[in-house]
Short mmCIF file of C-alpha atoms in Angstrom, two decimals:
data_model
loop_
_atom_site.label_atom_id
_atom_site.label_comp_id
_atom_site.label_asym_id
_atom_site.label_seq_id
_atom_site.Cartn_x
_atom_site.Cartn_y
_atom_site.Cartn_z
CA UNK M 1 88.04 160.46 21.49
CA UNK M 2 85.34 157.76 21.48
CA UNK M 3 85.60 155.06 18.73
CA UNK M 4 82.12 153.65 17.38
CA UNK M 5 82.12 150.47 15.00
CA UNK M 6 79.24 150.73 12.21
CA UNK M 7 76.61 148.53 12.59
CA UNK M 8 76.61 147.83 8.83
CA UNK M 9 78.64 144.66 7.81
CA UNK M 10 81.91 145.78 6.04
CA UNK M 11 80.58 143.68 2.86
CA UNK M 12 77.68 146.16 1.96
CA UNK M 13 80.13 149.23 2.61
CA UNK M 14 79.39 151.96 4.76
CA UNK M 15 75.85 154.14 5.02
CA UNK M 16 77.56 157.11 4.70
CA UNK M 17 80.89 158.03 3.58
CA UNK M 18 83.62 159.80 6.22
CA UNK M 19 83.13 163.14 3.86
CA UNK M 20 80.01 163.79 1.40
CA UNK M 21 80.84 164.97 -1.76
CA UNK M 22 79.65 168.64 -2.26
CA UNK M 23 76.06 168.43 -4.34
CA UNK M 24 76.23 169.91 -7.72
CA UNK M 25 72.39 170.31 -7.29
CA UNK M 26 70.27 173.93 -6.90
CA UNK M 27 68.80 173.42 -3.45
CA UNK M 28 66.61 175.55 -1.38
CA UNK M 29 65.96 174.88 2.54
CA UNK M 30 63.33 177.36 2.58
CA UNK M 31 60.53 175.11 1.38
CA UNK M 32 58.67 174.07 4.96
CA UNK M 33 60.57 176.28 7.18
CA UNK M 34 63.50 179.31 6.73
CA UNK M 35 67.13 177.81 7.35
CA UNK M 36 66.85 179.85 10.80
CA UNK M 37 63.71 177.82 12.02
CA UNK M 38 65.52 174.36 11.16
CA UNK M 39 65.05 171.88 13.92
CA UNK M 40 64.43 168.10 13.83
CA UNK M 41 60.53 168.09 13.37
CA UNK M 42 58.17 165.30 15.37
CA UNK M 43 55.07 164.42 13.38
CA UNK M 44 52.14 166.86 13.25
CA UNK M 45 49.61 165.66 15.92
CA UNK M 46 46.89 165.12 13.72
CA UNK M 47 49.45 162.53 11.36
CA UNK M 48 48.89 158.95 11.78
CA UNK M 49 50.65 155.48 10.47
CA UNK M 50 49.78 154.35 7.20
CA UNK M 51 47.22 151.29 7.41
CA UNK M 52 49.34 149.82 4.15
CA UNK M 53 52.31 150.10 3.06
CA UNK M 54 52.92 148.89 -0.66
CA UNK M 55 57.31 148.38 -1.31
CA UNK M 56 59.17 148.41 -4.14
CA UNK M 57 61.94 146.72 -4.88
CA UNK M 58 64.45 145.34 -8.27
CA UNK M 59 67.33 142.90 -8.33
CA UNK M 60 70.05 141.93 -10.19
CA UNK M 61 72.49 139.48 -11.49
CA UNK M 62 75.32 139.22 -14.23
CA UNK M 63 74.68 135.29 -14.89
CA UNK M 64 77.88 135.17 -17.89
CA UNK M 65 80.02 137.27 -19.88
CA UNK M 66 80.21 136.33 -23.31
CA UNK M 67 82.28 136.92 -26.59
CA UNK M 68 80.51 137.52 -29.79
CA UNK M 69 82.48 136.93 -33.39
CA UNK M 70 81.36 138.11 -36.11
CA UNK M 71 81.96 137.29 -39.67
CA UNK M 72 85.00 139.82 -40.01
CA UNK M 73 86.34 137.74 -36.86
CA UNK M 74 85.49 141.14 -34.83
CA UNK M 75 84.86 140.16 -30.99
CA UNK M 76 82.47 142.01 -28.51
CA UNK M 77 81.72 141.55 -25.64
CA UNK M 78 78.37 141.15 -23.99
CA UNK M 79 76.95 139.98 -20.43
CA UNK M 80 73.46 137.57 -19.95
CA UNK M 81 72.11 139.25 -17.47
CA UNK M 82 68.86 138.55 -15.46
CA UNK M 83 66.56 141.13 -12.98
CA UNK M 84 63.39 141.39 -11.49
CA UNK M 85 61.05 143.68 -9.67
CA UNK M 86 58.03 143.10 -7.31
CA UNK M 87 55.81 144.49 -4.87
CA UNK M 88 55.10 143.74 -1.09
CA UNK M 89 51.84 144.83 0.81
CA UNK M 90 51.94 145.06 4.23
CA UNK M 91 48.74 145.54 6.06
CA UNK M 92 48.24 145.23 9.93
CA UNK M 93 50.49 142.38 10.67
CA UNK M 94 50.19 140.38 7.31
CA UNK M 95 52.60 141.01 4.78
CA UNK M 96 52.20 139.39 0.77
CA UNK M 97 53.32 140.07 -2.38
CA UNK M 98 51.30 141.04 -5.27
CA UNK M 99 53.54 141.56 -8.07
CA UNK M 100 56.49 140.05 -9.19
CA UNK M 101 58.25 139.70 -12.29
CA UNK M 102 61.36 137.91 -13.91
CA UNK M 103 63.25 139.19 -17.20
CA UNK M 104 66.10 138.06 -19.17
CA UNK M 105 68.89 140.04 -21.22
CA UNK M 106 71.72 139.26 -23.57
CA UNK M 107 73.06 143.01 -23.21
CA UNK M 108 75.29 144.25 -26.06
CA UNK M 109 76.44 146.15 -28.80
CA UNK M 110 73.79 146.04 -32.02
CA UNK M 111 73.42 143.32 -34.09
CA UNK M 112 73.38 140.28 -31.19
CA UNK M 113 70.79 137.51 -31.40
CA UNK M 114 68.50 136.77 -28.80
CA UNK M 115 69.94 133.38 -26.86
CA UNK M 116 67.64 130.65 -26.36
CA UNK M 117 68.14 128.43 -23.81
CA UNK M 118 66.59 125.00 -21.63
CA UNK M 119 65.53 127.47 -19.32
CA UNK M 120 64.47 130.44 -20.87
CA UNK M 121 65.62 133.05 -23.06
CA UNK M 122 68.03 136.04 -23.10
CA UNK M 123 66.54 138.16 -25.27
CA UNK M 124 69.21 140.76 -26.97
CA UNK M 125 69.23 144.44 -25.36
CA UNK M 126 71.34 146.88 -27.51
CA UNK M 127 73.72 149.14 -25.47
CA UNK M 128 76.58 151.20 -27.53
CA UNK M 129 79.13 150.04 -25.92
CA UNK M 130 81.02 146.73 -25.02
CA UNK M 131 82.35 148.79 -22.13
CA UNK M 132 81.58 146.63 -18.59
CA UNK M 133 80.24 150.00 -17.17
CA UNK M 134 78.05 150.43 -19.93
CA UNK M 135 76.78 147.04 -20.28
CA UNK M 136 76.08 146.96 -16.31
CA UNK M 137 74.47 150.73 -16.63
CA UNK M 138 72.37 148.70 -19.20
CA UNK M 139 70.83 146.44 -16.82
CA UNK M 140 70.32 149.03 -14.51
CA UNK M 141 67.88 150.99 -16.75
CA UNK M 142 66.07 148.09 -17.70
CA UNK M 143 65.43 147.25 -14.23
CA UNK M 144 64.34 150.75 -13.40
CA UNK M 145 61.99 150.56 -16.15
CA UNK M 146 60.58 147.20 -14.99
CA UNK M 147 60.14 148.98 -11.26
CA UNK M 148 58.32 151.37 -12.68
CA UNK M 149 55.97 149.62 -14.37
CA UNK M 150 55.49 147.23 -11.08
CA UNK M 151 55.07 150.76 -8.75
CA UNK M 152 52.82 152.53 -11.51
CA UNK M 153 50.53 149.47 -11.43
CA UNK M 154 46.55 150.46 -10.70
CA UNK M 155 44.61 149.36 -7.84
CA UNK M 156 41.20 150.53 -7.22
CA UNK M 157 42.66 151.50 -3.72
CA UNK M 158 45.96 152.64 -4.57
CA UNK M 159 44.76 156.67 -3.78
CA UNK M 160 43.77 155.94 -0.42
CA UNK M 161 45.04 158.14 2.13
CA UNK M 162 46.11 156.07 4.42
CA UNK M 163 48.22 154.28 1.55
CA UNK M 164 52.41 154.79 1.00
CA UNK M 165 54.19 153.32 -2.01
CA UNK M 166 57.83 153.05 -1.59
CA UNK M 167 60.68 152.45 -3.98
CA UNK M 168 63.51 151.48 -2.44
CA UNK M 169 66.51 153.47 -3.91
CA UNK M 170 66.29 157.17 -5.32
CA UNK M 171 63.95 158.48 -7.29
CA UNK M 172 64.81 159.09 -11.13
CA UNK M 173 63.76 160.85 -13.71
CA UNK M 174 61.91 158.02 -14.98
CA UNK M 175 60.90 157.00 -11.33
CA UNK M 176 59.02 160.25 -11.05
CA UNK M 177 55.89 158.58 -9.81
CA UNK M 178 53.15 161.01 -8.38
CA UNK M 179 52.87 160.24 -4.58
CA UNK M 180 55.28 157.13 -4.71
CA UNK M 181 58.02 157.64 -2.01
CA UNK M 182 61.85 157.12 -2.67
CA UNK M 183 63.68 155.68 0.07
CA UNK M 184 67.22 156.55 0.34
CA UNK M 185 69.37 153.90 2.73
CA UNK M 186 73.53 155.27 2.06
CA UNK M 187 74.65 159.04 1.64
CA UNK M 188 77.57 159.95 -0.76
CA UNK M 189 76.75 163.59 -1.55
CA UNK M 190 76.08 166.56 0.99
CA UNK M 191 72.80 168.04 -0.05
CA UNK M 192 72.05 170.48 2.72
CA UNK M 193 74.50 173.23 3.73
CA UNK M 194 76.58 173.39 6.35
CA UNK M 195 73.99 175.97 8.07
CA UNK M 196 71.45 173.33 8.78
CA UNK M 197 73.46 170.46 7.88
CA UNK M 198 73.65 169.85 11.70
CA UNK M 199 69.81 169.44 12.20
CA UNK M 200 70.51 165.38 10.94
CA UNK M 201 73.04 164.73 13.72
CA UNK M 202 70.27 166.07 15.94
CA UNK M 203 67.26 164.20 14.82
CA UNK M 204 65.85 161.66 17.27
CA UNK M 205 64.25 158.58 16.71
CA UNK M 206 60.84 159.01 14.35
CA UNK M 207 61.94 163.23 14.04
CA UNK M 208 62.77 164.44 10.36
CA UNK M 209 64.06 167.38 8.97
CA UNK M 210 62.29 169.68 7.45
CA UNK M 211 61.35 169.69 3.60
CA UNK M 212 63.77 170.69 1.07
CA UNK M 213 63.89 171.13 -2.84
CA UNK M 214 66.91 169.70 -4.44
CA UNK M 215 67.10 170.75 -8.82
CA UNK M 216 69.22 168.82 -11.03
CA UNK M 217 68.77 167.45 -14.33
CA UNK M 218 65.30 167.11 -12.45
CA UNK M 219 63.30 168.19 -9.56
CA UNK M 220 62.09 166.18 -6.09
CA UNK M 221 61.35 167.31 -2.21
CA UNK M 222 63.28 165.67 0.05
CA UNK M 223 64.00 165.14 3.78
CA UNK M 224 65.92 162.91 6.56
CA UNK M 225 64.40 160.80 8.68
CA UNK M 226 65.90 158.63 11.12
CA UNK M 227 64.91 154.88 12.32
CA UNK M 228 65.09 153.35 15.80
CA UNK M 229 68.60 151.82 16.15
CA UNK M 230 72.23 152.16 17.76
CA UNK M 231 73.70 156.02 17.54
CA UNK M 232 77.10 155.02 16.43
CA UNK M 233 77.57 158.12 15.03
CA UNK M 234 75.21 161.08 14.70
CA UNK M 235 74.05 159.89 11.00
CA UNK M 236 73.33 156.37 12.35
CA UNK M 237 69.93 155.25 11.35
CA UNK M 238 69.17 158.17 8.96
CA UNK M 239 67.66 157.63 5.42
CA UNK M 240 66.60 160.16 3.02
CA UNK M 241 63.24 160.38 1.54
CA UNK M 242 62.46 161.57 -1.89
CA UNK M 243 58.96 162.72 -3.83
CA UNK M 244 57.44 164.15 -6.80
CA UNK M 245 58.39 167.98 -6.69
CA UNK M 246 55.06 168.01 -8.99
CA UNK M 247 53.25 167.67 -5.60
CA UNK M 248 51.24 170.61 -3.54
CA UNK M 249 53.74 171.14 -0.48
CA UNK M 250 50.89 170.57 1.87
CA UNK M 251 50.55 167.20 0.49
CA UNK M 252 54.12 166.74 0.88
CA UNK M 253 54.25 168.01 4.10
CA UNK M 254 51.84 165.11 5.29
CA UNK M 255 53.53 162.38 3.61
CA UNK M 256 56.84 163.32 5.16
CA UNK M 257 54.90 163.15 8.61
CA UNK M 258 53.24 159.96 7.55
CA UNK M 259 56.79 158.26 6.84
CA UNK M 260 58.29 159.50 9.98
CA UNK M 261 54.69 157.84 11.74
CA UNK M 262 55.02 154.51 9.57
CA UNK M 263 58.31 153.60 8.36
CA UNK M 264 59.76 153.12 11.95
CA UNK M 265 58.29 150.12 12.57
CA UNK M 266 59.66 148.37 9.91
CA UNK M 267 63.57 148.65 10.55
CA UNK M 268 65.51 145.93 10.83
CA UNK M 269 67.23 144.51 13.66
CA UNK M 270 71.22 144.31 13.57
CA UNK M 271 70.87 140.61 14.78
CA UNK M 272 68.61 140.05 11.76
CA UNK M 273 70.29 142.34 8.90
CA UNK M 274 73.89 143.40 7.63
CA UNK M 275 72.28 146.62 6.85
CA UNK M 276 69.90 147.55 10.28
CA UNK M 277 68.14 149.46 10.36
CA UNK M 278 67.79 150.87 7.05
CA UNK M 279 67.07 147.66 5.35
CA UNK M 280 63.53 147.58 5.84
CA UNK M 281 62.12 144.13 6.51
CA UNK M 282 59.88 143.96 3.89
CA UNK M 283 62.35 145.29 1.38
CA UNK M 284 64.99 142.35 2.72
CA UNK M 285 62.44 139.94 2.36
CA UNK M 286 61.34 140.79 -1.33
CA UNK M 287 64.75 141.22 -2.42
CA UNK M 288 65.29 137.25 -0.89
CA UNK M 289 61.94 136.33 -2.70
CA UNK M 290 62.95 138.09 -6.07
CA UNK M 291 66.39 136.45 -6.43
CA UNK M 292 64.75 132.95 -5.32
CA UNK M 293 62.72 133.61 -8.47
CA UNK M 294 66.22 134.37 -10.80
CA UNK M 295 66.54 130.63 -10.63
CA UNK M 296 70.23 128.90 -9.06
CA UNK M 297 73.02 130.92 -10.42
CA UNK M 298 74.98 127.50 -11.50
CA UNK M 299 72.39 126.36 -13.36
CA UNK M 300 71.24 129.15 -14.97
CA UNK M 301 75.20 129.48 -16.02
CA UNK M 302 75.77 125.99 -17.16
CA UNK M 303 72.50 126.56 -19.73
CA UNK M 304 73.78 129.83 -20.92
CA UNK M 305 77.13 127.88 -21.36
CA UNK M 306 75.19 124.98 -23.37
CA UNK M 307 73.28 126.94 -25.64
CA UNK M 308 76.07 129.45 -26.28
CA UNK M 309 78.31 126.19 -27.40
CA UNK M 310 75.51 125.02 -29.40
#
């Protein structure tokens, strides 16, 4: 028996749990090549890394939970919340970002005010419930919604075809974007069968796996990829990439070689990141940016705190 330790840091959890949970999604292999032809894949020859790279990327943060009376002396509870979303474009060896934007929410049941404070305001965002699920599944929509609008932003460029966009974290329903990649970094559900399930555990640094079709409430191609790194274990290193299933397959086909050519060279280094080599550098580095830009978490709390005892 040989014992690995997972180059993730305990804090973030694991990459991929000891035993997927079986998907409850339709899902057919067959897309690129018949389950008997599965094999990790290298990039066609004729692929080539994408001159820019556009990422995607939200954050978030519970600033205070607070307790709203109203005139029946009926208490609810709500959570000030803020999140932001911004884009990073990395061309040859310059990297910058060109969108980036900060929102505020006092997140509860109907009927709350909007709270003004010194620093800004927490403008009221109804959710049904007072439930802490709910309220957090609150700010999680409205920070997919602001994502979207940064990723569906219009350049003049934006359909060249040496051009990626990618959104860190799985595409939605709402995420849909035409040609906008999903990046995938942790695995909790088994989405491949067990007959070329094995194919990951085989893939090689810059080799995917074929294309798949996964069909849930919604539709997406998908495939594995795995990033230069430690093998700890035969998933180390492996994300999952997601896109439109409204897409011509050849045109997926190429963007899943144009990933395996281009993302690569942006993992992260263990020495550098908690989460190498998954945590793309670019994606660490706007996620650092975007929470610089939430403002100090003490001081946003203490004005929350002030205007709330107002």
């Amino acid at each position: 028996m040989k014992i690995a330790v997972e180059p993730w840091s305990p804090e973030f959890g694991a990459p991929v749990e000891a035993e997927l949970a079986p998907t409850d999604a339709d899902v057919d292999v067959a897309a690129e090549l018949p389950a008997s032809a599965w094999r990790p894949l290298d990039p066609a020859p004729t692929s080539s890394p994408a001159e820019r790279v556009d990422f995607v990327d939200g954050v978030r943060r519970i600033d205070a939970r607070v307790w709203m009376t109203n005139a029946e002396g009926v208490a609810r509870m709500g959570i000030c919340a803020s999140f932001a979303a911004g884009r990073v474009r990395c061309e040859g060896n310059t990297a910058r970002i060109i969108a980036a934007e900060v929102q505020r929410g006092l997140f509860a049941p109907a009927g709350a005010p909007d709270l003004e404070t010194k620093v800004g305001t927490w403008h009221a965002r109804t959710v049904a419930s007072d439930d802490i699920e709910k309220l957090s599944q609150g700010v999680q929509e409205r920070m997919a919604d602001l994502e979207r609008g940064i990723a569906a932003q219009a350049d003049a460029d934006d359909e060249a075809a040496d051009a990626l966009v990618v959104l860190d974290g799985p595409l939605t329903a709402k995420l849909d974007l035409p040609g906008a990649i999903g990046y995938v970094k942790t695995h909790r559900v088994a989405y491949l069968p067990a007959t070329v399930n094995e194919v990951v555990g085989r893939l090689a640094t810059g080799q995917r796996t074929p294309v798949f079709v996964t069909q849930s409430t919604w539709s997406r191609f998908s495939w594995y990829l795995r990033l230069p790194g430690p093998l700890a274990h035969p998933w180390s290193g492996v994300v999952r990439c997601e896109v439109s299933a409204d897409l011509p397959l050849a045109r997926v086909i190429a963007l899943a070689d144009r990933t395996a050519r281009t993302l690569p060279r942006f993992a992260s280094r263990p020495h550098k990141d908690a989460r190498a080599p998954q945590n793309l550098y670019p994606i660490a580095g706007l996620e650092r940016e975007l929470r610089r830009r939430l403002g100090d978490s003490a001081w946003v709390w203490r004005a929350v705190k002030a205007a709330a005892t107002d």
